[in-house]
């Protein structure tokens, strides 16, 4: 009898565990399916707002529902209305957000009332607006025009999208279809393609951000862009793949899109590689809003050394519209393993693209240590200043450890078919495509005996690094690199495991061949105004 009771208990426990395991597996599959759906589709909902919570609202604001003063509350980054927490539910019924799609041919103003900037001026009478302590006067959330209550009748009902019309994707140019309600859980639409419109010199803009590059700042900057543009144009690539977004460019192969990348050098390289692999028509021209730590390419294209959440998006869009299109060399980096076990390579081949630089040795080691630490504790790396302190820390540690010493004895350097011999004692070799390196260092320099460096001449510059301390000396202008020369093709034979990096993305590589040669040219946007 006792044996039977124990057997029954085991069976009950086994059945219970099986049911729980099956439930967990089903929920996990459904969650992965939903995450994959979000990652491959751009969802559209014209009714629901984007509700970031502002703990402290600096600008004097009134609730759009109850008209009382706000100290903290919700602010829709797309249409600009402010709300108390208790007023969110009625606001969903009273206010529709900025329309992402529309079937109407004639596009009319979409107004919001009150909460205007302090320096607002009426478009009609040019007198101050929003000066009274109440919800008064209106702003069109598309063309950004501001009018008094009494002046609204003097303004045409048709909206021309304002001064940024050449880069805005109007709602009637967005084609959507019904999405899969079973996966998401509610009715929604999915962006399918973009249609051409009759706007003169139209260059539709796609703003692509990466929250991992700028921490919370990138979220705030993307929200600011939604104020001026169609929310469909503003994308966070942590929630949707760049391939899906760039497929829109293929729906208009004869239109030259603009793409603004809000992120670091790694994000820019990712987008450029996706453009090369995805777009079939006119290649988009890429601008940069630097939100990373190094931002070397952004410095060369005169977009500055880094922005924060306080960036004036209106001024940035004006710079973008007037920017000059320039060519940037792109290089293929092919890595194949040389170490073999039982006739099979010990590691798979890597095929990458390079815009800025490829390096092996001590500078890549510092970047690799920083990257590993950021992956473990990402919340400690949301500030560029703190990130630079981490770089300084890891560089100082390597100054004493010298983990990459005698690199010249373990790496064979070949430039345009000629093996470089008699290299001095080095701890790093860098193949450079642009004049900026290591967060703004003009490392190649200029002079009578120094070849001129350009970003579109089909040449890379190769130089050596003596140590991590040598990197610090170059960053403050106390030392020059060991210049090796220029080449159209560079090959490296690495005999033992070394840290490497390609455009700020670090990795470790064992014995291998590295072949770097010209691949193509990308279209970039260069700022022509003072930064």
Short mmCIF file of C-alpha atoms in Angstrom, two decimals:
data_model
loop_
_atom_site.label_atom_id
_atom_site.label_comp_id
_atom_site.label_asym_id
_atom_site.label_seq_id
_atom_site.Cartn_x
_atom_site.Cartn_y
_atom_site.Cartn_z
CA UNK A 1 0.00 0.00 0.00
CA UNK A 2 2.84 2.39 0.87
CA UNK A 3 4.58 1.61 -2.43
CA UNK A 4 1.36 2.39 -4.32
CA UNK A 5 0.97 5.76 -2.52
CA UNK A 6 4.55 6.73 -3.38
CA UNK A 7 4.04 5.66 -6.99
CA UNK A 8 0.87 7.72 -7.24
CA UNK A 9 2.72 10.74 -5.78
CA UNK A 10 5.53 10.41 -8.34
CA UNK A 11 3.01 10.17 -11.15
CA UNK A 12 1.19 13.28 -9.88
CA UNK A 13 4.44 15.24 -9.61
CA UNK A 14 5.50 14.07 -13.07
CA UNK A 15 2.18 15.07 -14.64
CA UNK A 16 2.25 18.45 -12.88
CA UNK A 17 5.82 19.14 -14.01
CA UNK A 18 4.93 18.14 -17.58
CA UNK A 19 1.96 20.52 -17.61
CA UNK A 20 4.04 23.40 -16.22
CA UNK A 21 6.87 22.70 -18.68
CA UNK A 22 4.44 22.56 -21.59
CA UNK A 23 2.84 25.85 -20.50
CA UNK A 24 6.24 27.55 -20.27
CA UNK A 25 7.25 26.25 -23.72
CA UNK A 26 3.99 27.49 -25.29
CA UNK A 27 4.27 30.94 -23.69
CA UNK A 28 7.92 31.17 -24.75
CA UNK A 29 7.07 30.28 -28.36
CA UNK A 30 4.23 32.82 -28.45
CA UNK A 31 6.49 35.51 -26.97
CA UNK A 32 9.25 34.80 -29.51
CA UNK A 33 6.70 34.85 -32.31
CA UNK A 34 5.36 38.23 -31.18
CA UNK A 35 8.86 39.67 -30.75
CA UNK A 36 9.79 38.45 -34.24
CA UNK A 37 6.61 40.05 -35.62
CA UNK A 38 7.48 43.43 -34.08
CA UNK A 39 11.06 43.10 -35.35
CA UNK A 40 9.91 42.61 -38.95
CA UNK A 41 7.00 45.06 -39.20
CA UNK A 42 6.46 48.74 -38.58
CA UNK A 43 3.14 49.02 -36.72
CA UNK A 44 0.85 52.00 -37.29
CA UNK A 45 -1.74 53.31 -34.86
CA UNK A 46 -3.11 56.81 -35.48
CA UNK A 47 -5.26 56.87 -32.34
CA UNK A 48 -2.87 55.94 -29.57
CA UNK A 49 -0.24 58.42 -28.45
CA UNK A 50 3.39 57.99 -27.43
CA UNK A 51 3.42 58.60 -23.69
CA UNK A 52 6.86 59.18 -22.16
CA UNK A 53 6.46 60.34 -18.55
CA UNK A 54 8.10 63.65 -17.60
CA UNK A 55 8.89 63.68 -13.90
CA UNK A 56 9.68 67.39 -14.01
CA UNK A 57 8.16 69.52 -16.77
CA UNK A 58 10.39 72.57 -17.15
CA UNK A 59 8.21 74.57 -19.53
CA UNK A 60 4.99 75.97 -17.97
CA UNK A 61 2.30 73.60 -19.22
CA UNK A 62 -1.42 72.95 -18.81
CA UNK A 63 -3.26 69.66 -19.10
CA UNK A 64 -4.99 69.41 -22.47
CA UNK A 65 -8.02 67.73 -20.85
CA UNK A 66 -8.66 69.52 -17.54
CA UNK A 67 -6.68 72.74 -18.27
CA UNK A 68 -4.99 72.71 -14.86
CA UNK A 69 -1.27 73.27 -14.26
CA UNK A 70 1.18 70.41 -14.74
CA UNK A 71 4.32 69.84 -12.67
CA UNK A 72 4.80 66.25 -13.80
CA UNK A 73 2.79 64.16 -16.21
CA UNK A 74 2.60 62.65 -19.67
CA UNK A 75 3.69 64.34 -22.87
CA UNK A 76 2.97 62.90 -26.31
CA UNK A 77 6.16 63.34 -28.31
CA UNK A 78 4.30 63.11 -31.61
CA UNK A 79 1.39 65.56 -31.29
CA UNK A 80 2.67 67.51 -28.26
CA UNK A 81 -0.28 67.37 -25.84
CA UNK A 82 0.32 67.33 -22.05
CA UNK A 83 -1.77 65.32 -19.59
CA UNK A 84 -2.16 64.35 -15.95
CA UNK A 85 -2.08 60.65 -15.28
CA UNK A 86 -5.78 60.71 -14.43
CA UNK A 87 -6.55 62.36 -17.79
CA UNK A 88 -4.89 59.78 -20.02
CA UNK A 89 -8.02 57.67 -20.48
CA UNK A 90 -10.33 60.51 -21.65
CA UNK A 91 -7.50 61.86 -23.84
CA UNK A 92 -7.53 58.67 -25.92
CA UNK A 93 -11.13 59.48 -26.83
CA UNK A 94 -10.78 63.25 -27.24
CA UNK A 95 -7.48 63.56 -29.12
CA UNK A 96 -6.17 61.59 -32.06
CA UNK A 97 -2.44 61.59 -32.46
CA UNK A 98 -0.59 62.76 -35.59
CA UNK A 99 -1.96 60.78 -38.54
CA UNK A 100 0.68 58.43 -39.91
CA UNK A 101 -1.44 57.29 -42.86
CA UNK A 102 -4.33 58.82 -44.80
CA UNK A 103 -6.36 58.09 -47.90
CA UNK A 104 -7.33 61.73 -48.47
CA UNK A 105 -5.66 63.52 -51.38
CA UNK A 106 -6.04 66.97 -49.81
CA UNK A 107 -3.98 67.32 -46.67
CA UNK A 108 -5.34 69.67 -44.00
CA UNK A 109 -3.88 71.18 -40.84
CA UNK A 110 -4.01 69.13 -37.66
CA UNK A 111 -4.24 71.50 -34.70
CA UNK A 112 -3.34 71.24 -31.02
CA UNK A 113 -4.39 73.92 -28.57
CA UNK A 114 -2.16 75.73 -26.06
CA UNK A 115 1.21 74.84 -24.48
CA UNK A 116 3.09 76.85 -27.08
CA UNK A 117 6.79 77.78 -26.86
CA UNK A 118 7.43 80.99 -24.92
CA UNK A 119 8.73 82.85 -27.97
CA UNK A 120 5.79 81.88 -30.23
CA UNK A 121 4.60 84.30 -32.88
CA UNK A 122 1.39 84.26 -34.91
CA UNK A 123 1.89 83.38 -38.58
CA UNK A 124 -0.83 85.84 -39.64
CA UNK A 125 -0.45 88.97 -37.50
CA UNK A 126 3.12 88.34 -36.20
CA UNK A 127 2.14 89.15 -32.62
CA UNK A 128 3.05 86.94 -29.61
CA UNK A 129 0.99 83.77 -29.12
CA UNK A 130 0.23 81.71 -26.05
CA UNK A 131 0.96 84.57 -23.66
CA UNK A 132 -2.22 84.13 -21.58
CA UNK A 133 -2.26 81.75 -18.57
CA UNK A 134 -4.75 79.37 -20.20
CA UNK A 135 -5.05 76.97 -23.11
CA UNK A 136 -5.20 79.39 -26.00
CA UNK A 137 -4.08 79.66 -29.64
CA UNK A 138 -3.14 76.77 -31.92
CA UNK A 139 -0.16 75.00 -33.48
CA UNK A 140 -0.31 72.70 -36.51
CA UNK A 141 1.59 69.55 -35.63
CA UNK A 142 2.68 69.14 -39.27
CA UNK A 143 3.76 72.52 -40.61
CA UNK A 144 4.50 73.94 -37.08
CA UNK A 145 2.60 77.17 -37.88
CA UNK A 146 1.15 79.00 -34.88
CA UNK A 147 -1.96 81.19 -35.01
CA UNK A 148 -4.24 83.08 -32.63
CA UNK A 149 -7.79 81.84 -32.14
CA UNK A 150 -9.02 84.91 -34.00
CA UNK A 151 -6.50 84.56 -36.87
CA UNK A 152 -7.19 80.93 -37.77
CA UNK A 153 -9.82 81.83 -40.37
CA UNK A 154 -7.24 83.82 -42.34
CA UNK A 155 -5.08 80.74 -42.81
CA UNK A 156 -5.84 78.32 -45.68
CA UNK A 157 -7.26 74.98 -44.54
CA UNK A 158 -4.78 73.04 -46.69
CA UNK A 159 -1.45 72.26 -45.01
CA UNK A 160 1.76 72.39 -47.07
CA UNK A 161 3.84 70.66 -44.32
CA UNK A 162 5.90 73.79 -43.69
CA UNK A 163 9.62 74.40 -44.21
CA UNK A 164 10.52 70.71 -43.87
CA UNK A 165 8.11 69.51 -46.56
CA UNK A 166 10.98 68.26 -48.75
CA UNK A 167 11.98 65.61 -46.19
CA UNK A 168 8.59 64.73 -44.63
CA UNK A 169 6.72 61.61 -45.74
CA UNK A 170 3.07 62.81 -45.84
CA UNK A 171 0.37 60.46 -44.52
CA UNK A 172 -1.18 59.97 -47.97
CA UNK A 173 2.16 58.59 -49.21
CA UNK A 174 2.17 55.75 -46.67
CA UNK A 175 0.44 52.53 -47.73
CA UNK A 176 -0.59 50.24 -44.91
CA UNK A 177 -2.38 46.92 -44.59
CA UNK A 178 -4.21 45.13 -41.80
CA UNK A 179 -1.82 43.35 -39.45
CA UNK A 180 -2.11 40.01 -37.67
CA UNK A 181 -4.30 40.72 -34.65
CA UNK A 182 -3.83 37.24 -33.20
CA UNK A 183 -0.10 37.83 -32.67
CA UNK A 184 -0.17 41.42 -31.36
CA UNK A 185 -3.45 41.21 -29.47
CA UNK A 186 -5.18 44.30 -30.87
CA UNK A 187 -6.25 45.78 -34.20
CA UNK A 188 -3.45 47.58 -36.00
CA UNK A 189 -1.97 48.31 -39.41
CA UNK A 190 1.46 47.57 -40.86
CA UNK A 191 3.40 49.86 -43.19
CA UNK A 192 3.75 48.14 -46.55
CA UNK A 193 5.40 50.69 -48.86
CA UNK A 194 5.88 54.39 -49.61
CA UNK A 195 4.26 56.11 -52.60
CA UNK A 196 5.72 59.04 -54.58
CA UNK A 197 4.26 62.50 -53.97
CA UNK A 198 4.24 65.79 -55.89
CA UNK A 199 6.47 67.75 -53.51
CA UNK A 200 9.23 69.58 -55.41
CA UNK A 201 12.76 68.20 -54.81
CA UNK A 202 11.36 65.59 -52.40
CA UNK A 203 14.03 63.75 -50.43
CA UNK A 204 12.17 61.66 -47.83
CA UNK A 205 14.09 61.29 -44.58
CA UNK A 206 14.36 58.18 -42.42
CA UNK A 207 15.66 58.79 -38.89
CA UNK A 208 17.24 55.63 -37.48
CA UNK A 209 18.35 55.49 -33.86
CA UNK A 210 20.10 52.96 -31.69
CA UNK A 211 19.35 53.20 -27.99
CA UNK A 212 22.48 51.19 -27.16
CA UNK A 213 24.72 53.96 -28.51
CA UNK A 214 23.39 56.90 -26.53
CA UNK A 215 21.52 55.38 -23.60
CA UNK A 216 18.38 57.27 -22.64
CA UNK A 217 19.49 60.28 -24.71
CA UNK A 218 18.70 58.51 -27.98
CA UNK A 219 15.10 57.92 -26.91
CA UNK A 220 14.66 61.61 -26.15
CA UNK A 221 16.20 62.67 -29.46
CA UNK A 222 13.98 60.30 -31.46
CA UNK A 223 10.95 61.73 -29.66
CA UNK A 224 12.03 65.23 -30.67
CA UNK A 225 12.17 64.18 -34.34
CA UNK A 226 8.62 62.84 -34.11
CA UNK A 227 7.48 66.37 -33.33
CA UNK A 228 8.59 67.59 -36.78
CA UNK A 229 8.19 64.46 -38.93
CA UNK A 230 5.76 61.65 -39.54
CA UNK A 231 6.24 59.10 -36.75
CA UNK A 232 6.60 56.42 -39.43
CA UNK A 233 9.92 58.06 -40.41
CA UNK A 234 11.47 57.73 -36.94
CA UNK A 235 12.72 54.21 -36.18
CA UNK A 236 14.47 52.55 -33.26
CA UNK A 237 16.45 49.63 -34.70
CA UNK A 238 16.37 47.83 -31.37
CA UNK A 239 12.68 47.09 -32.11
CA UNK A 240 12.64 46.74 -35.91
CA UNK A 241 15.33 45.57 -38.31
CA UNK A 242 17.02 48.06 -40.68
CA UNK A 243 16.38 45.65 -43.57
CA UNK A 244 12.62 46.08 -43.15
CA UNK A 245 12.90 49.86 -43.15
CA UNK A 246 15.26 50.05 -46.13
CA UNK A 247 12.86 47.93 -48.17
CA UNK A 248 10.78 51.13 -48.36
CA UNK A 249 13.56 52.65 -50.47
CA UNK A 250 13.07 49.85 -53.00
CA UNK A 251 9.40 50.84 -53.36
CA UNK A 252 10.68 54.18 -54.73
CA UNK A 253 13.84 53.17 -56.65
CA UNK A 254 14.07 56.53 -58.48
CA UNK A 255 13.87 58.66 -55.32
CA UNK A 256 17.03 59.48 -53.37
CA UNK A 257 16.17 58.96 -49.71
CA UNK A 258 18.05 60.66 -46.89
CA UNK A 259 18.90 58.59 -43.84
CA UNK A 260 19.92 60.17 -40.54
CA UNK A 261 21.67 57.75 -38.18
CA UNK A 262 21.45 58.69 -34.49
CA UNK A 263 24.21 56.60 -32.96
CA UNK A 264 27.88 55.75 -32.96
CA UNK A 265 30.33 54.57 -35.63
CA UNK A 266 29.23 50.95 -35.24
CA UNK A 267 25.61 51.83 -35.93
CA UNK A 268 26.59 53.89 -39.00
CA UNK A 269 28.62 50.97 -40.38
CA UNK A 270 25.69 48.62 -39.76
CA UNK A 271 23.31 50.87 -41.71
CA UNK A 272 25.79 51.35 -44.58
CA UNK A 273 26.26 47.60 -44.90
CA UNK A 274 22.48 47.06 -44.86
CA UNK A 275 22.09 49.66 -47.63
CA UNK A 276 24.67 47.84 -49.75
CA UNK A 277 22.91 44.51 -49.27
CA UNK A 278 19.29 45.71 -49.51
CA UNK A 279 18.66 48.70 -51.77
CA UNK A 280 18.37 48.09 -55.52
CA UNK A 281 17.67 51.61 -56.81
CA UNK A 282 19.30 54.94 -55.96
CA UNK A 283 21.39 54.50 -52.82
CA UNK A 284 20.27 56.69 -49.88
CA UNK A 285 22.60 59.44 -48.66
CA UNK A 286 23.49 59.01 -44.99
CA UNK A 287 23.87 61.78 -42.41
CA UNK A 288 24.94 61.35 -38.80
CA UNK A 289 23.71 62.68 -35.48
CA UNK A 290 26.60 61.43 -33.29
CA UNK A 291 25.38 59.74 -30.11
CA UNK A 292 28.25 57.31 -29.51
CA UNK A 293 31.63 57.66 -27.82
CA UNK A 294 34.15 57.92 -30.69
CA UNK A 295 32.10 59.47 -33.53
CA UNK A 296 35.16 59.70 -35.80
CA UNK A 297 33.19 59.60 -39.07
CA UNK A 298 30.78 62.28 -37.79
CA UNK A 299 33.72 64.55 -37.00
CA UNK A 300 35.10 64.21 -40.54
CA UNK A 301 31.69 64.96 -42.05
CA UNK A 302 31.44 68.02 -39.75
CA UNK A 303 28.44 66.86 -37.72
CA UNK A 304 30.27 67.45 -34.42
CA UNK A 305 31.88 65.23 -31.81
CA UNK A 306 28.67 64.19 -30.04
CA UNK A 307 25.15 65.34 -29.18
CA UNK A 308 22.90 64.91 -26.18
CA UNK A 309 19.14 65.07 -25.59
CA UNK A 310 19.21 68.91 -25.72
CA UNK A 311 19.99 68.99 -29.47
CA UNK A 312 17.86 71.50 -31.41
CA UNK A 313 16.16 69.17 -33.89
CA UNK A 314 14.75 72.04 -35.98
CA UNK A 315 18.24 73.46 -36.64
CA UNK A 316 19.60 69.98 -37.31
CA UNK A 317 16.94 69.34 -39.95
CA UNK A 318 17.83 72.61 -41.67
CA UNK A 319 21.49 71.56 -41.78
CA UNK A 320 20.47 68.18 -43.17
CA UNK A 321 18.41 69.70 -45.99
CA UNK A 322 21.34 71.92 -47.04
CA UNK A 323 24.03 69.24 -46.62
CA UNK A 324 26.45 68.30 -49.38
CA UNK A 325 26.53 64.73 -50.74
CA UNK A 326 30.08 63.28 -50.71
CA UNK A 327 31.59 59.88 -51.49
CA UNK A 328 33.13 57.62 -48.83
CA UNK A 329 35.31 54.60 -49.62
CA UNK A 330 34.04 51.30 -48.27
CA UNK A 331 36.41 48.39 -47.76
CA UNK A 332 35.80 44.65 -47.50
CA UNK A 333 37.52 42.86 -44.62
CA UNK A 334 37.74 39.11 -45.19
CA UNK A 335 39.10 37.00 -42.35
CA UNK A 336 39.87 33.30 -42.80
CA UNK A 337 41.33 31.03 -40.13
CA UNK A 338 44.71 29.39 -40.62
CA UNK A 339 44.70 27.06 -37.61
CA UNK A 340 43.20 23.68 -38.49
CA UNK A 341 42.21 20.60 -36.51
CA UNK A 342 41.88 17.34 -38.45
CA UNK A 343 41.91 19.34 -41.68
CA UNK A 344 39.03 21.63 -40.64
CA UNK A 345 39.41 25.36 -39.88
CA UNK A 346 39.09 26.06 -36.15
CA UNK A 347 36.92 29.15 -36.72
CA UNK A 348 34.45 30.27 -39.35
CA UNK A 349 35.33 33.01 -41.82
CA UNK A 350 34.31 36.63 -41.21
CA UNK A 351 33.23 39.01 -43.95
CA UNK A 352 32.85 42.62 -42.84
CA UNK A 353 32.74 46.12 -44.27
CA UNK A 354 34.93 48.98 -43.06
CA UNK A 355 34.47 52.73 -43.37
CA UNK A 356 36.74 54.12 -40.64
CA UNK A 357 39.53 51.74 -39.65
CA UNK A 358 40.55 48.18 -38.88
CA UNK A 359 43.12 47.49 -36.21
CA UNK A 360 44.80 44.64 -34.40
CA UNK A 361 46.57 44.97 -31.06
CA UNK A 362 46.44 47.22 -28.02
CA UNK A 363 43.83 49.78 -29.17
CA UNK A 364 41.46 46.93 -30.10
CA UNK A 365 42.14 45.35 -26.69
CA UNK A 366 41.00 48.50 -24.89
CA UNK A 367 37.83 48.61 -27.01
CA UNK A 368 37.19 44.90 -26.42
CA UNK A 369 37.49 45.22 -22.64
CA UNK A 370 35.15 48.22 -22.72
CA UNK A 371 32.64 46.35 -24.89
CA UNK A 372 32.59 43.28 -22.61
CA UNK A 373 32.02 45.41 -19.56
CA UNK A 374 29.21 47.36 -21.25
CA UNK A 375 27.47 44.12 -22.22
CA UNK A 376 27.44 43.03 -18.57
CA UNK A 377 26.37 46.36 -17.00
CA UNK A 378 24.84 48.53 -19.76
CA UNK A 379 23.26 51.01 -17.32
CA UNK A 380 26.75 52.21 -16.28
CA UNK A 381 27.62 53.25 -19.84
CA UNK A 382 24.88 55.75 -20.76
CA UNK A 383 27.19 58.79 -20.59
CA UNK A 384 29.92 59.60 -23.11
CA UNK A 385 32.04 61.20 -20.37
CA UNK A 386 31.82 58.07 -18.21
CA UNK A 387 32.59 55.92 -21.26
CA UNK A 388 35.77 57.89 -21.89
CA UNK A 389 36.81 57.32 -18.27
CA UNK A 390 36.37 53.58 -18.82
CA UNK A 391 38.54 53.76 -21.94
CA UNK A 392 41.19 55.64 -19.95
CA UNK A 393 41.04 52.99 -17.22
CA UNK A 394 41.51 50.04 -19.59
CA UNK A 395 44.27 51.87 -21.48
CA UNK A 396 46.13 52.54 -18.23
CA UNK A 397 45.86 48.88 -17.18
CA UNK A 398 47.26 47.69 -20.52
CA UNK A 399 50.16 50.14 -20.23
CA UNK A 400 51.48 47.93 -17.42
CA UNK A 401 50.27 44.50 -18.59
CA UNK A 402 51.36 44.87 -22.27
CA UNK A 403 49.18 41.98 -23.46
CA UNK A 404 49.96 42.69 -27.14
CA UNK A 405 53.73 43.09 -26.95
CA UNK A 406 55.96 41.73 -29.75
CA UNK A 407 53.11 42.08 -32.22
CA UNK A 408 55.61 42.68 -35.04
CA UNK A 409 56.92 39.11 -34.55
CA UNK A 410 53.43 37.59 -34.72
CA UNK A 411 51.91 39.55 -37.60
CA UNK A 412 53.10 39.65 -41.22
CA UNK A 413 52.06 42.89 -42.96
CA UNK A 414 51.71 42.94 -46.74
CA UNK A 415 50.84 46.14 -48.65
CA UNK A 416 50.03 45.97 -52.38
CA UNK A 417 51.87 42.67 -52.65
CA UNK A 418 55.00 43.86 -50.78
CA UNK A 419 55.83 42.39 -47.36
CA UNK A 420 56.88 45.08 -44.87
CA UNK A 421 59.99 43.98 -43.01
CA UNK A 422 62.08 45.37 -40.13
CA UNK A 423 59.12 46.74 -38.20
CA UNK A 424 60.01 48.19 -34.77
CA UNK A 425 58.61 46.84 -31.51
CA UNK A 426 54.87 47.43 -31.90
CA UNK A 427 51.75 46.59 -29.93
CA UNK A 428 49.25 47.57 -32.61
CA UNK A 429 48.73 48.04 -36.35
CA UNK A 430 45.91 50.18 -37.73
CA UNK A 431 44.54 50.43 -41.29
CA UNK A 432 42.89 53.84 -41.54
CA UNK A 433 40.41 55.16 -44.14
CA UNK A 434 39.42 58.54 -42.66
CA UNK A 435 41.52 61.35 -41.12
CA UNK A 436 40.04 60.89 -37.61
CA UNK A 437 40.93 58.06 -35.22
CA UNK A 438 40.55 57.36 -31.50
CA UNK A 439 37.72 59.89 -30.84
CA UNK A 440 39.05 62.78 -32.89
CA UNK A 441 42.83 62.35 -33.22
CA UNK A 442 44.16 63.55 -36.62
CA UNK A 443 46.69 60.79 -36.40
CA UNK A 444 48.07 60.77 -39.97
CA UNK A 445 48.98 64.44 -40.03
CA UNK A 446 50.30 66.50 -42.92
CA UNK A 447 53.69 67.57 -44.20
CA UNK A 448 56.07 67.57 -47.17
CA UNK A 449 56.94 63.88 -46.89
CA UNK A 450 53.50 62.71 -45.71
CA UNK A 451 51.03 61.53 -48.42
CA UNK A 452 47.71 63.40 -48.47
CA UNK A 453 44.84 61.50 -46.87
CA UNK A 454 41.35 61.49 -48.45
CA UNK A 455 38.15 59.55 -47.81
CA UNK A 456 37.43 58.79 -51.48
CA UNK A 457 40.83 58.15 -53.13
CA UNK A 458 40.85 54.33 -52.94
CA UNK A 459 43.80 54.29 -50.52
CA UNK A 460 44.10 53.35 -46.85
CA UNK A 461 46.82 54.61 -44.50
CA UNK A 462 48.70 52.08 -42.37
CA UNK A 463 50.47 53.02 -39.14
CA UNK A 464 51.87 51.31 -36.08
CA UNK A 465 51.31 51.86 -32.35
CA UNK A 466 54.10 51.34 -29.85
CA UNK A 467 51.92 50.91 -26.74
CA UNK A 468 48.74 52.04 -24.97
CA UNK A 469 50.77 54.90 -23.53
CA UNK A 470 51.67 55.87 -27.10
CA UNK A 471 47.92 56.13 -27.84
CA UNK A 472 47.52 58.54 -24.93
CA UNK A 473 50.44 60.63 -26.20
CA UNK A 474 48.91 60.85 -29.69
CA UNK A 475 45.55 61.93 -28.26
CA UNK A 476 47.12 64.95 -26.58
CA UNK A 477 49.45 65.77 -29.50
CA UNK A 478 52.73 64.73 -27.85
CA UNK A 479 53.64 61.96 -30.30
CA UNK A 480 53.18 60.87 -33.91
CA UNK A 481 52.27 57.38 -35.10
CA UNK A 482 54.77 55.08 -36.75
CA UNK A 483 53.68 55.79 -40.33
CA UNK A 484 54.12 52.75 -42.58
CA UNK A 485 52.49 53.99 -45.79
CA UNK A 486 49.47 54.00 -48.11
CA UNK A 487 48.08 51.05 -50.04
CA UNK A 488 45.15 49.91 -52.15
CA UNK A 489 45.19 46.43 -50.64
CA UNK A 490 46.46 45.25 -47.27
CA UNK A 491 46.96 41.69 -46.05
CA UNK A 492 47.71 40.59 -42.51
CA UNK A 493 48.87 37.14 -41.45
CA UNK A 494 48.19 36.81 -37.72
CA UNK A 495 50.09 33.95 -36.07
CA UNK A 496 48.46 33.92 -32.62
CA UNK A 497 45.28 35.14 -30.94
CA UNK A 498 44.95 38.93 -30.87
CA UNK A 499 42.11 41.39 -30.24
CA UNK A 500 40.84 43.12 -33.39
CA UNK A 501 38.28 45.81 -34.15
CA UNK A 502 36.46 47.03 -37.24
CA UNK A 503 34.84 50.48 -36.97
CA UNK A 504 34.63 50.24 -33.20
CA UNK A 505 33.17 46.71 -33.09
CA UNK A 506 35.76 44.55 -31.25
CA UNK A 507 36.36 40.80 -31.35
CA UNK A 508 39.14 38.29 -30.74
CA UNK A 509 40.68 36.33 -33.58
CA UNK A 510 43.06 33.39 -33.56
CA UNK A 511 45.67 32.60 -36.24
CA UNK A 512 44.18 33.87 -39.49
CA UNK A 513 44.56 35.77 -42.77
CA UNK A 514 43.03 39.27 -43.05
CA UNK A 515 42.49 40.64 -46.55
CA UNK A 516 41.42 44.30 -46.87
CA UNK A 517 40.55 45.70 -50.30
CA UNK A 518 38.32 48.37 -51.83
CA UNK A 519 34.66 47.35 -52.05
CA UNK A 520 32.50 50.34 -53.06
CA UNK A 521 31.66 53.94 -52.25
CA UNK A 522 28.81 55.14 -50.02
CA UNK A 523 26.94 58.42 -50.34
CA UNK A 524 27.29 60.51 -47.19
CA UNK A 525 25.90 63.89 -46.14
CA UNK A 526 28.46 66.51 -45.10
CA UNK A 527 27.37 69.50 -43.03
CA UNK A 528 28.28 72.82 -44.68
CA UNK A 529 27.32 75.02 -41.70
CA UNK A 530 29.46 75.71 -38.66
CA UNK A 531 28.94 73.08 -35.96
#
